Coordinates of C-alpha atoms in Angstrom, one line a residue:
Chain M
M15 CA 3.6 13.3 29.2
A16 CA 0.0 14.1 30.1
A17 CA -1.9 11.0 30.8
F18 CA -4.9 10.5 28.6
V19 CA -7.5 7.9 29.5
L20 CA -10.1 6.4 27.3
P21 CA -13.4 5.6 29.0
F22 CA -13.1 1.9 28.7
E23 CA -9.5 2.0 30.0
K24 CA -10.4 3.5 33.4
P25 CA -10.6 0.3 35.6
V26 CA -7.3 -1.0 34.1
V27 CA -5.5 2.3 34.4
E28 CA -6.5 2.5 38.1
L29 CA -5.1 -1.0 38.7
V30 CA -1.9 -0.3 36.9
T31 CA -1.5 3.0 38.7
R32 CA -1.9 1.3 42.1
V33 CA 0.7 -1.3 41.1
R34 CA 3.1 1.5 40.1
E35 CA 2.7 3.3 43.4
L36 CA 3.2 0.1 45.3
R37 CA 6.3 -0.6 43.3
A38 CA 7.7 2.8 44.2
L39 CA 7.0 2.0 47.9
A40 CA 8.6 -1.5 47.6
E41 CA 11.7 0.0 46.3
Q42 CA 12.1 1.9 49.5
D43 CA 10.8 -0.7 51.9
R44 CA 11.1 -4.4 51.1
Q45 CA 8.2 -5.3 53.4
F46 CA 5.8 -4.3 50.6
L47 CA 7.4 -6.8 48.2
P48 CA 5.0 -9.7 48.8
E49 CA 2.1 -7.4 48.6
L50 CA 3.5 -6.0 45.3
R51 CA 3.9 -9.5 43.8
R52 CA 0.4 -10.4 44.8
L53 CA -1.1 -7.2 43.3
E54 CA 1.0 -7.4 40.2
E55 CA -0.3 -10.8 39.4
K56 CA -3.8 -9.8 40.2
A57 CA -3.6 -6.7 38.1
G58 CA -2.2 -8.6 35.2
R59 CA -5.1 -11.1 35.4
L60 CA -7.7 -8.5 35.8
A61 CA -6.3 -6.3 33.0
K62 CA -6.4 -9.3 30.7
E63 CA -10.0 -10.0 31.7
L64 CA -11.1 -6.4 31.2
F65 CA -9.4 -6.2 27.8
S66 CA -10.4 -9.7 26.7
D67 CA -13.5 -8.6 24.8
L68 CA -12.5 -5.2 23.4
S69 CA -14.3 -4.3 20.2
A70 CA -12.4 -3.7 17.0
W71 CA -13.1 0.0 17.4
Q72 CA -11.7 0.1 21.0
K73 CA -8.5 -1.6 19.7
V74 CA -8.3 1.1 17.0
Q75 CA -8.5 3.7 19.7
L76 CA -5.7 2.0 21.7
S77 CA -3.6 1.8 18.5
R78 CA -3.9 5.6 18.3
H79 CA -3.5 6.2 22.0
P80 CA -1.5 9.5 22.4
N81 CA 0.5 8.0 25.3
R82 CA 1.5 4.9 23.2
P83 CA 5.2 4.4 22.7
Y84 CA 6.4 5.6 19.3
T85 CA 9.3 4.6 17.1
L86 CA 11.8 6.8 18.9
D87 CA 10.7 5.4 22.2
Y88 CA 11.4 1.9 20.9
I89 CA 14.7 3.0 19.4
G90 CA 15.7 4.3 22.9
H91 CA 14.9 1.0 24.5
L92 CA 16.1 -1.5 21.9
F93 CA 19.3 -0.1 20.4
D94 CA 22.7 1.3 21.1
E95 CA 24.8 3.8 19.1
W96 CA 21.7 5.3 17.4
L97 CA 22.6 7.7 14.7
E98 CA 19.7 9.4 12.9
L99 CA 20.2 10.1 9.2
H100 CA 18.2 12.8 7.4
G101 CA 17.0 13.8 4.0
D102 CA 15.9 12.4 0.7
R103 CA 18.7 14.1 -1.4
S104 CA 16.1 15.8 -3.6
F105 CA 13.8 18.0 -1.7
G106 CA 13.9 17.9 2.0
D107 CA 13.7 16.0 5.3
D108 CA 10.4 14.6 6.5
A109 CA 10.2 14.3 10.2
A110 CA 7.2 11.9 9.9
I111 CA 9.6 9.1 9.1
V112 CA 12.8 8.6 11.2
C113 CA 15.7 6.6 9.7
G114 CA 19.1 5.8 11.0
L115 CA 21.8 3.3 11.9
A116 CA 21.8 1.5 15.2
R117 CA 23.3 -1.4 17.0
Y118 CA 21.0 -4.3 17.9
R119 CA 22.5 -7.0 20.1
G120 CA 26.0 -6.2 18.7
R121 CA 25.0 -6.0 15.1
S122 CA 24.6 -2.9 12.9
V123 CA 21.1 -2.4 11.6
V124 CA 19.1 0.1 9.6
V125 CA 16.0 1.4 11.4
V126 CA 13.1 3.1 9.6
G127 CA 9.9 4.1 11.3
H128 CA 7.0 6.4 11.2
Q129 CA 7.1 9.0 14.0
K130 CA 4.1 10.7 15.5
G131 CA 4.5 13.8 17.6
R132 CA 3.9 14.3 21.4
G133 CA 1.8 17.4 21.9
A134 CA 0.7 20.0 19.4
K135 CA 4.0 21.5 18.4
D136 CA 5.8 18.2 17.9
N137 CA 2.8 16.9 16.0
V138 CA 2.9 19.8 13.5
K139 CA 6.6 19.0 13.0
R140 CA 5.8 15.3 12.6
N141 CA 2.6 15.9 10.6
F142 CA 0.8 13.5 12.9
G143 CA 3.0 10.7 11.5
M144 CA 1.7 11.2 7.9
P145 CA 4.7 11.2 5.6
H146 CA 5.2 13.2 2.4
P147 CA 7.1 11.8 -0.6
E148 CA 10.4 13.0 0.8
G149 CA 9.8 10.8 3.8
Y150 CA 9.4 7.7 1.6
R151 CA 12.3 8.7 -0.6
K152 CA 14.5 8.9 2.5
A153 CA 13.2 5.4 3.5
C154 CA 14.0 4.1 0.1
R155 CA 17.5 5.4 0.3
M156 CA 17.9 3.6 3.6
Y157 CA 16.6 0.3 2.2
E158 CA 19.2 0.6 -0.6
L159 CA 22.0 1.5 1.8
A160 CA 21.1 -1.4 4.1
S161 CA 21.1 -3.8 1.2
R162 CA 24.5 -2.5 -0.1
F163 CA 26.2 -2.9 3.2
G164 CA 24.5 -6.0 4.4
M165 CA 22.7 -4.6 7.4
P166 CA 19.3 -6.0 8.5
I167 CA 16.3 -3.6 8.1
L168 CA 14.0 -3.2 11.1
T169 CA 11.0 -1.0 10.5
F170 CA 8.4 0.3 12.9
I171 CA 4.9 1.0 11.4
D172 CA 2.7 3.7 13.0
T173 CA 0.9 6.0 10.7
P174 CA -2.7 7.1 9.9
G175 CA -1.5 7.0 6.2
A176 CA 0.5 8.9 3.7
Y177 CA -0.5 12.5 3.7
P178 CA -3.1 13.5 1.1
G179 CA -2.2 17.1 0.2
I180 CA -1.3 19.3 -2.7
G181 CA 2.5 19.2 -2.2
A182 CA 2.4 15.5 -1.7
E183 CA 0.7 15.0 -5.1
E184 CA 3.0 17.5 -6.8
R185 CA 6.1 15.6 -5.6
G186 CA 4.7 12.2 -6.5
Q187 CA 3.3 10.5 -3.4
S188 CA 2.3 7.5 -5.5
E189 CA 5.7 7.0 -7.1
A190 CA 7.5 7.5 -3.8
I191 CA 5.4 4.7 -2.2
G192 CA 5.7 2.4 -5.2
A193 CA 9.5 2.9 -5.2
C194 CA 9.6 1.9 -1.5
L195 CA 7.7 -1.3 -2.1
A196 CA 10.2 -2.1 -4.9
A197 CA 13.3 -1.3 -2.9
M198 CA 12.1 -3.4 0.0
A199 CA 11.3 -6.3 -2.3
R200 CA 14.8 -6.2 -3.7
A201 CA 16.7 -5.8 -0.4
R202 CA 19.3 -8.6 0.0
V203 CA 19.1 -8.5 3.8
P204 CA 16.7 -9.7 6.5
V205 CA 13.7 -7.3 6.7
I206 CA 11.4 -7.3 9.8
A207 CA 8.5 -5.0 10.2
T208 CA 6.8 -4.3 13.5
I209 CA 3.4 -2.6 13.6
I210 CA 3.5 -0.7 16.9
G211 CA 0.3 1.3 16.4
E212 CA -1.6 2.2 13.3
G213 CA -1.0 0.5 10.0
G214 CA -2.7 3.0 7.7
S215 CA -2.9 1.6 4.1
G216 CA -0.2 2.3 1.5
G217 CA 1.6 4.7 3.7
A218 CA 2.2 1.9 6.1
L219 CA 2.9 -0.8 3.5
A220 CA 5.9 1.3 2.3
L221 CA 7.6 0.1 5.5
G222 CA 6.0 -3.3 5.4
V223 CA 7.4 -5.4 2.6
A224 CA 9.3 -7.6 5.1
N225 CA 10.3 -11.2 5.4
R226 CA 8.4 -11.2 8.7
V227 CA 5.7 -8.9 9.9
Q228 CA 4.8 -8.7 13.5
V229 CA 2.0 -6.7 15.1
L230 CA 1.6 -5.6 18.7
E231 CA -1.5 -6.9 20.4
Y232 CA -3.4 -3.6 20.0
G233 CA -1.9 -2.6 16.7
T234 CA -4.0 -2.4 13.5
Y235 CA -3.4 -2.7 9.8
S236 CA -6.0 -1.8 7.2
V237 CA -6.5 -0.8 3.5
I238 CA -8.5 2.2 4.6
S239 CA -9.3 3.9 7.9
P240 CA -12.6 2.9 9.5
E241 CA -13.7 6.5 9.3
G242 CA -13.0 6.6 5.5
C243 CA -14.7 3.2 5.0
A244 CA -17.8 4.4 6.9
S245 CA -18.1 7.6 5.0
I246 CA -18.0 5.6 1.7
L247 CA -20.3 2.9 2.8
W248 CA -22.9 4.8 4.8
K249 CA -21.9 8.4 4.0
D250 CA -21.4 8.7 7.8
G251 CA -17.9 8.8 9.3
N252 CA -19.5 8.3 12.7
K253 CA -20.2 4.6 11.9
A254 CA -16.4 4.0 12.1
D255 CA -17.0 1.4 14.9
E256 CA -19.0 -0.8 12.6
A257 CA -16.5 -0.3 9.8
A258 CA -13.6 -1.3 12.1
E259 CA -15.4 -4.6 12.8
R260 CA -15.9 -5.4 9.1
L261 CA -12.4 -4.5 7.9
R262 CA -10.8 -7.3 10.0
M263 CA -8.0 -5.0 11.0
T264 CA -7.1 -6.2 14.5
A265 CA -4.1 -8.4 15.4
P266 CA -6.0 -11.8 15.6
D267 CA -7.7 -11.1 12.2
L268 CA -4.4 -10.2 10.6
L269 CA -2.8 -13.4 11.9
R270 CA -5.7 -15.5 10.6
L271 CA -5.4 -13.8 7.2
R272 CA -1.6 -14.5 7.3
V273 CA -0.9 -10.8 6.7
V274 CA 1.2 -10.9 9.9
D275 CA 3.3 -13.8 11.1
R276 CA 3.3 -13.0 14.8
V277 CA 1.3 -11.1 17.5
V278 CA 3.5 -9.5 20.2
E279 CA 1.7 -9.4 23.5
E280 CA 1.5 -6.1 25.3
P281 CA 1.9 -5.4 29.0
A282 CA -1.2 -5.2 31.2
G283 CA -3.4 -2.3 29.9
G284 CA -1.4 -1.9 26.7
A285 CA 2.0 -0.7 25.7
H286 CA 1.4 2.8 26.9
Q287 CA 1.1 1.6 30.5
D288 CA 4.7 0.4 30.5
A289 CA 6.8 1.3 27.5
A290 CA 9.9 -0.4 28.8
A291 CA 8.0 -3.7 29.3
A292 CA 6.5 -3.4 25.8
A293 CA 10.0 -2.8 24.3
K294 CA 11.2 -6.0 26.1
L295 CA 8.5 -8.0 24.5
V296 CA 9.2 -6.5 21.1
D297 CA 12.9 -7.2 21.7
A298 CA 12.3 -10.9 22.4
A299 CA 10.2 -11.3 19.2
L300 CA 12.7 -9.4 17.1
H301 CA 15.6 -11.4 18.4
T302 CA 14.0 -14.7 17.6
T303 CA 13.0 -13.7 14.2
L304 CA 16.2 -12.0 13.2
T305 CA 18.2 -15.0 14.4
E306 CA 16.1 -17.2 12.2
L307 CA 16.5 -14.9 9.1
L308 CA 20.2 -14.5 9.5
A309 CA 20.6 -18.2 8.6
K310 CA 19.4 -17.4 5.1
S311 CA 21.6 -16.2 2.2
P312 CA 20.8 -12.9 0.4
D313 CA 19.1 -14.8 -2.5
Q314 CA 17.1 -16.9 -0.1
L315 CA 16.0 -13.7 1.7
V316 CA 14.7 -12.1 -1.5
D317 CA 12.9 -15.3 -2.5
D318 CA 11.5 -15.8 1.0
R319 CA 10.0 -12.3 0.9
Y320 CA 8.7 -12.9 -2.6
E321 CA 7.0 -16.1 -1.7
R322 CA 5.5 -14.6 1.5
F323 CA 3.6 -11.9 -0.4
R324 CA 3.1 -14.1 -3.5
S325 CA 0.9 -16.4 -1.5
L326 CA -1.4 -13.7 -0.1
G327 CA -4.9 -13.3 -1.6
A328 CA -8.1 -15.2 -1.9
F329 CA -9.5 -16.4 -5.3
V330 CA -10.7 -19.5 -7.1
G331 CA -10.3 -20.8 -10.7
Chain A
M22 CA -9.0 3.6 -1.0
P23 CA -12.4 3.5 -2.5
W24 CA -13.5 3.0 -6.1
P25 CA -15.4 6.0 -7.3
T26 CA -19.1 5.6 -7.4
R27 CA -20.8 5.9 -10.7
K28 CA -22.2 9.2 -11.6
R29 CA -24.5 10.6 -14.2
G30 CA -26.5 8.0 -16.1
G31 CA -24.4 5.1 -14.9
L32 CA -23.7 3.7 -18.3
D33 CA -20.1 3.5 -19.5
A34 CA -18.9 4.0 -23.0
H35 CA -19.0 0.3 -23.8
E36 CA -22.7 -0.1 -22.9
K37 CA -23.6 3.1 -24.6
T38 CA -22.2 2.0 -27.9
S39 CA -24.3 -1.1 -27.8
L40 CA -27.4 1.1 -27.9
G41 CA -27.0 1.3 -31.6
K42 CA -27.5 3.9 -34.3
G43 CA -29.4 7.1 -33.9
V44 CA -28.5 7.6 -30.2
F45 CA -27.0 10.9 -29.4
R46 CA -24.4 11.6 -26.7
K47 CA -23.0 14.8 -25.3
C48 CA -19.3 15.3 -25.1
D49 CA -18.0 15.6 -21.6
G50 CA -15.5 18.2 -22.8
C51 CA -17.2 20.7 -25.1
G52 CA -20.8 19.7 -24.7
E53 CA -21.2 19.1 -28.4
T54 CA -24.0 16.6 -29.3
L55 CA -22.5 13.7 -31.2
T56 CA -24.0 10.4 -32.4
A57 CA -22.9 7.4 -30.5
E58 CA -21.8 5.9 -33.8
A59 CA -19.4 8.7 -34.5
L60 CA -17.9 8.5 -31.1
H61 CA -17.6 4.7 -31.5
E62 CA -15.6 5.2 -34.7
T63 CA -13.1 7.6 -33.0
F64 CA -12.7 5.3 -30.0
E65 CA -14.6 7.6 -27.8
V66 CA -12.4 10.6 -28.6
C67 CA -14.5 13.7 -29.3
P68 CA -13.8 14.8 -32.9
Q69 CA -14.5 18.4 -31.9
C70 CA -12.4 19.0 -28.8
G71 CA -10.3 15.8 -28.4
Q72 CA -11.9 14.9 -25.0
H73 CA -11.1 11.2 -24.2
H74 CA -14.1 9.4 -22.9
K75 CA -13.8 6.0 -21.2
L76 CA -13.1 3.1 -23.6
S77 CA -14.0 -0.5 -22.8
A78 CA -11.3 -3.1 -22.5
A79 CA -12.7 -4.8 -25.6
R80 CA -12.3 -1.6 -27.7
W81 CA -8.8 -1.1 -26.3
R82 CA -7.9 -4.5 -27.7
D83 CA -9.2 -3.5 -31.1
L84 CA -7.3 -0.2 -30.9
I85 CA -3.9 -1.4 -29.7
L86 CA -3.4 -5.1 -30.6
D87 CA -2.7 -6.3 -34.1
D88 CA -6.0 -7.6 -35.5
G89 CA -7.5 -6.9 -32.1
K90 CA -6.3 -10.3 -31.1
L91 CA -5.5 -11.3 -27.5
E92 CA -4.7 -14.9 -26.4
V93 CA -6.3 -14.5 -23.0
W94 CA -4.7 -15.9 -19.9
D95 CA -6.5 -16.9 -16.7
A96 CA -9.9 -15.7 -17.6
G97 CA -11.5 -18.0 -15.0
L98 CA -10.0 -16.5 -11.9
E99 CA -12.8 -15.3 -9.5
P100 CA -12.8 -13.6 -6.2
T101 CA -14.0 -15.2 -2.9
D102 CA -15.1 -13.4 0.2
P103 CA -12.3 -13.7 2.7
L104 CA -13.7 -11.0 5.0
S105 CA -17.4 -12.0 4.7
F106 CA -17.9 -8.4 3.8
A107 CA -21.2 -6.6 3.4
D108 CA -21.9 -3.0 2.6
G109 CA -25.6 -3.0 2.1
K110 CA -25.1 -5.8 -0.3
P111 CA -22.9 -8.9 0.5
Y112 CA -19.6 -8.7 -1.5
P113 CA -20.4 -11.9 -3.5
D114 CA -23.6 -10.3 -4.7
R115 CA -21.8 -7.2 -5.7
V116 CA -19.3 -9.3 -7.6
A117 CA -22.0 -11.3 -9.3
A118 CA -23.8 -8.1 -10.4
S119 CA -20.6 -6.7 -11.8
Q120 CA -19.9 -10.0 -13.6
R121 CA -23.4 -9.9 -15.2
S122 CA -23.2 -6.3 -16.4
S123 CA -19.6 -6.4 -17.6
K124 CA -19.7 -10.0 -18.9
A125 CA -16.2 -10.5 -17.3
K126 CA -15.1 -12.4 -14.2
E127 CA -12.9 -9.6 -12.8
A128 CA -11.6 -6.1 -13.3
I129 CA -8.6 -6.9 -15.5
E130 CA -7.8 -9.0 -18.6
I131 CA -4.4 -10.2 -19.4
G132 CA -2.8 -12.2 -22.2
A133 CA -0.4 -12.3 -25.1
G134 CA -0.8 -10.2 -28.3
S135 CA 1.2 -8.2 -30.7
I136 CA 1.7 -4.4 -31.2
N137 CA 3.0 -3.6 -34.6
G138 CA 4.5 -7.0 -34.9
V139 CA 6.2 -7.0 -31.5
R140 CA 4.8 -9.8 -29.2
V141 CA 3.9 -8.5 -25.8
A142 CA 2.4 -9.5 -22.5
Y143 CA -0.7 -7.3 -22.4
G144 CA -3.0 -6.3 -19.6
A145 CA -6.0 -3.9 -19.4
F146 CA -8.1 -2.9 -16.5
L147 CA -11.9 -2.9 -16.8
F148 CA -13.0 0.2 -15.0
S149 CA -16.6 -0.8 -15.4
F150 CA -16.0 -3.7 -13.1
M151 CA -16.2 -2.2 -9.6
G152 CA -14.2 0.8 -10.6
G153 CA -11.2 -1.3 -11.7
S154 CA -10.4 -1.9 -8.1
M155 CA -7.6 -4.2 -7.2
G156 CA -8.5 -7.2 -5.0
S157 CA -6.9 -10.6 -4.9
V158 CA -7.7 -11.6 -8.5
V159 CA -6.5 -8.4 -10.1
G160 CA -3.3 -8.6 -7.9
E161 CA -2.8 -12.2 -8.9
K162 CA -3.3 -11.5 -12.6
V163 CA -1.0 -8.5 -12.7
T164 CA 1.6 -10.6 -10.8
R165 CA 1.2 -13.4 -13.4
L166 CA 1.5 -10.9 -16.2
F167 CA 4.9 -9.7 -14.9
E168 CA 6.1 -13.3 -14.1
R169 CA 5.2 -14.5 -17.6
G170 CA 6.7 -11.4 -19.2
A171 CA 9.9 -12.3 -17.4
A172 CA 9.7 -16.1 -18.2
Q173 CA 8.9 -15.7 -21.8
R174 CA 10.9 -12.4 -22.3
L175 CA 7.8 -10.5 -23.5
P176 CA 7.7 -6.8 -22.8
V177 CA 4.8 -5.9 -20.6
V178 CA 2.3 -3.3 -21.7
L179 CA -0.3 -2.6 -19.0
L180 CA -3.3 -0.2 -19.4
Q181 CA -4.5 1.0 -16.0
A182 CA -7.8 2.5 -15.0
S183 CA -8.5 2.0 -11.3
G184 CA -9.9 3.7 -8.2
G185 CA -7.3 1.8 -6.1
A186 CA -7.4 -1.2 -3.7
R187 CA -10.7 -2.9 -3.3
M188 CA -12.1 -2.1 0.1
Q189 CA -14.3 -5.3 0.2
E190 CA -11.2 -7.5 0.4
G191 CA -9.7 -5.3 3.1
I192 CA -6.1 -5.8 4.0
L193 CA -5.6 -8.6 1.4
S194 CA -6.1 -5.9 -1.3
L195 CA -3.4 -3.9 0.3
M196 CA -1.1 -6.9 0.1
Q197 CA -1.6 -7.1 -3.6
M198 CA 0.4 -3.9 -3.9
A199 CA 3.5 -5.6 -2.4
K200 CA 3.0 -8.8 -4.4
T201 CA 2.6 -7.0 -7.8
V202 CA 5.6 -4.7 -7.2
A203 CA 7.8 -7.6 -6.2
A204 CA 6.9 -9.3 -9.5
R205 CA 7.5 -6.1 -11.4
E206 CA 11.0 -6.1 -9.9
R207 CA 11.6 -9.6 -11.2
L208 CA 10.8 -8.4 -14.7
R209 CA 13.3 -5.6 -14.2
D210 CA 15.9 -8.2 -13.1
A211 CA 15.2 -10.1 -16.3
G212 CA 15.9 -7.0 -18.3
V213 CA 12.5 -7.0 -19.9
P214 CA 10.7 -3.7 -20.4
F215 CA 7.5 -2.6 -18.8
V216 CA 5.5 0.2 -20.4
S217 CA 2.9 1.6 -18.0
V218 CA -0.1 3.3 -19.7
L219 CA -2.1 5.5 -17.3
L220 CA -5.7 6.0 -18.2
H221 CA -8.5 7.9 -16.5
P222 CA -8.6 7.5 -13.6
T223 CA -5.6 5.9 -11.9
T224 CA -5.5 6.5 -8.2
G225 CA -4.9 4.9 -4.8
G226 CA -3.4 1.5 -4.5
V227 CA -2.8 1.0 -8.2
A228 CA -1.1 4.4 -8.6
A229 CA 1.0 3.8 -5.4
S230 CA 2.3 0.4 -6.6
F231 CA 3.3 -0.6 -10.1
A232 CA 1.6 2.2 -12.2
F233 CA 4.6 4.6 -11.8
L234 CA 7.2 1.9 -12.0
G235 CA 7.2 1.6 -15.8
D236 CA 10.5 1.9 -17.6
V237 CA 8.4 4.4 -19.5
N238 CA 5.1 5.9 -18.2
V239 CA 2.6 7.1 -20.7
A240 CA -0.7 8.8 -20.0
E241 CA -3.8 9.7 -21.9
P242 CA -4.6 13.5 -22.0
G243 CA -6.7 14.8 -19.2
A244 CA -6.6 11.6 -17.1
L245 CA -7.0 11.9 -13.3
I246 CA -3.9 10.3 -11.8
G247 CA -2.8 10.5 -8.2
F248 CA -2.4 9.0 -4.8
A249 CA -5.4 10.4 -3.0
G250 CA -8.7 11.2 -4.6
P251 CA -9.5 14.9 -5.0
R252 CA -12.4 14.8 -2.5
V253 CA -10.1 13.3 0.2
I254 CA -7.6 16.0 -0.4
E255 CA -10.2 18.8 -0.3
T256 CA -11.6 17.4 3.0
T257 CA -8.1 17.2 4.5
I258 CA -6.8 20.6 3.5
R259 CA -10.2 22.3 3.6
Q260 CA -9.8 24.2 0.4
K261 CA -10.8 23.8 -3.3
L262 CA -8.2 22.3 -5.5
P263 CA -6.9 24.2 -8.5
E264 CA -8.1 23.5 -12.0
G265 CA -6.2 20.7 -13.7
F266 CA -4.8 19.3 -10.4
Q267 CA -3.8 15.7 -10.7
R268 CA -4.5 15.6 -14.5
S269 CA -2.0 14.1 -16.9
E270 CA -0.7 17.6 -17.9
F271 CA 0.0 18.4 -14.2
L272 CA 1.9 15.1 -13.9
L273 CA 4.0 15.8 -17.0
D274 CA 4.8 19.3 -15.6
H275 CA 5.9 17.7 -12.3
G276 CA 8.1 15.1 -13.9
M277 CA 6.0 12.0 -13.0
I278 CA 5.3 10.7 -16.5
D279 CA 7.3 10.5 -19.7
R280 CA 4.7 11.4 -22.3
I281 CA 1.1 12.3 -22.8
T282 CA -0.2 10.5 -25.8
S283 CA -3.6 10.8 -27.6
R284 CA -5.5 7.6 -27.7
L285 CA -5.6 7.8 -31.5
E286 CA -1.8 7.8 -31.6
M287 CA -1.3 5.3 -28.8
K288 CA -0.6 2.2 -30.9
Q289 CA 1.8 4.0 -33.1
E290 CA 3.7 5.4 -30.1
L291 CA 3.8 2.1 -28.3
G292 CA 5.1 0.5 -31.5
L293 CA 7.9 3.1 -31.6
L294 CA 8.7 2.6 -27.9
L295 CA 8.8 -1.1 -28.2
G296 CA 11.0 -0.8 -31.3
H297 CA 13.5 1.1 -29.3
L298 CA 13.3 -1.0 -26.2
V299 CA 13.1 -4.5 -27.7
L300 CA 14.1 -4.6 -31.3
T301 CA 17.5 -3.0 -30.7
T302 CA 20.9 -4.7 -30.5
P303 CA 22.0 -4.3 -26.9
L304 CA 25.5 -3.1 -26.2
R305 CA 27.5 -5.8 -24.4
A306 CA 26.8 -5.6 -20.8
R307 CA 29.7 -3.9 -19.1
S308 CA 29.4 -5.7 -15.8
S309 CA 32.0 -8.3 -16.8
R310 CA 34.8 -6.3 -15.3
R311 CA 36.2 -8.1 -12.4
L312 CA 37.1 -6.7 -9.1
P313 CA 40.9 -6.9 -8.4
E314 CA 41.9 -10.0 -6.4
V315 CA 42.9 -9.3 -2.9
D316 CA 45.8 -11.1 -1.2
D317 CA 45.0 -12.6 2.2

């Protein structure tokens, strides 16, 4: 994977790279171990400091970082016996959403996630993680399958949004997303959604009607992209940084608005600096949440999900 | 998901009709000059070409409900400003301006009424209120409409005209999509029908939540209905969209709606539909068959 470095990442990336080099040395020669420990700790502290006052727009850029781990990366780290399942049974198979069965800590689960591509060719295949209706219909089929066979649903959200195109409209993008929301609401199993990157509007929500929603530290979730918002408000897509601030789309904002239940910390410099470490942190959060949800009956799970979303909104009167 | 900005003149049909006699209007379809009075009488449908112009929620009540009577629910709900949002104007100011011009608190009205003698839970979007956009109040009222429909066993008839989720309430607007659909599913579980009526325009977060989840979906002729707005699609694919794209007729062709119904026949058709769905004697549910007992 070609390393891509955002300007504001530079100092952190240099630090993290030095730690990585020293780790390789320490593996061969134990005399570097104390030095490694010292540098690791320092790097962690410095990275935190450097990233402590990132702007909303910088976090948006991190959430879209091309080196960031994607759904299939997390699947590789978190699950055994992964078996991808394809197709919507009506039109085709959409590679922008991956679905399948897997084993998580001994238990069979259904996994549904947006999938972005690595590099140009893969991105064409994955349509940059922007699903068509057939992707959502595949997801919908999985939610129903999971509910039928009592398997928890674990989703991974990472999309700029559902694709706005001619074919998508012809085949009913709206209906496909609406049907996903309905199928998730009805699922008689635990549902946990993890926002690993971009949570782009309705196209993200179609994987997000969960009992618990968790977001990675540099993940985002928004009703509209900052660029789209800026072009509406100021007729200027270049003011996306200002729009990102106003949309309250970063992890701490989402937690405050109760749109997410938990923020999962990322390794120093972000998930893309150490995918395995990021997966470990996601794993810990998933495990705690799933254990808690498994104590509930199917009816309780449906009601719990209903109440969770029922309580969201701000109004008086 | 933006609400479309107002174009041309900026007055909607409701305001125009209040201008009184002797005012002329041009049909958006055939360009014929008509008196505002004549258009008012035909519920804003052009007598020459059948073009459907926007109709206010108050006039929809007159058109659809018996005696035009709606027992209004939750008229007092008002939005707050959870994001402290400003876009040139602070969000509360924008809401206040919309409230003044539309004389309503928000972009939807709900309540109980009757259609040809069948009592229904009825809702209608006010497109003139911030483009009928769905924020917390609209989401809450649609949710209550479905919940009360289920509790009181009233079929739900919902007239939609909306640009989508309301940007000024950000992510909370998006959450209304999940909340309303979950409530719609409770209505389904209760075995109570939902008739979704799609008016011009129905796009974005409203289209991608409950609008297509009707037991029956009916649209007015020529309504723009879709997930993404035409401009967004044109910018994305860098080509002009074909004539009639995302119009009701296009949706009927692609199997997304059950019927296209002229506004002037809407009440009669809704009455027929409800007659079939509600006033019928249901067959005995067949789910009483037991699974065979299994010996341990």
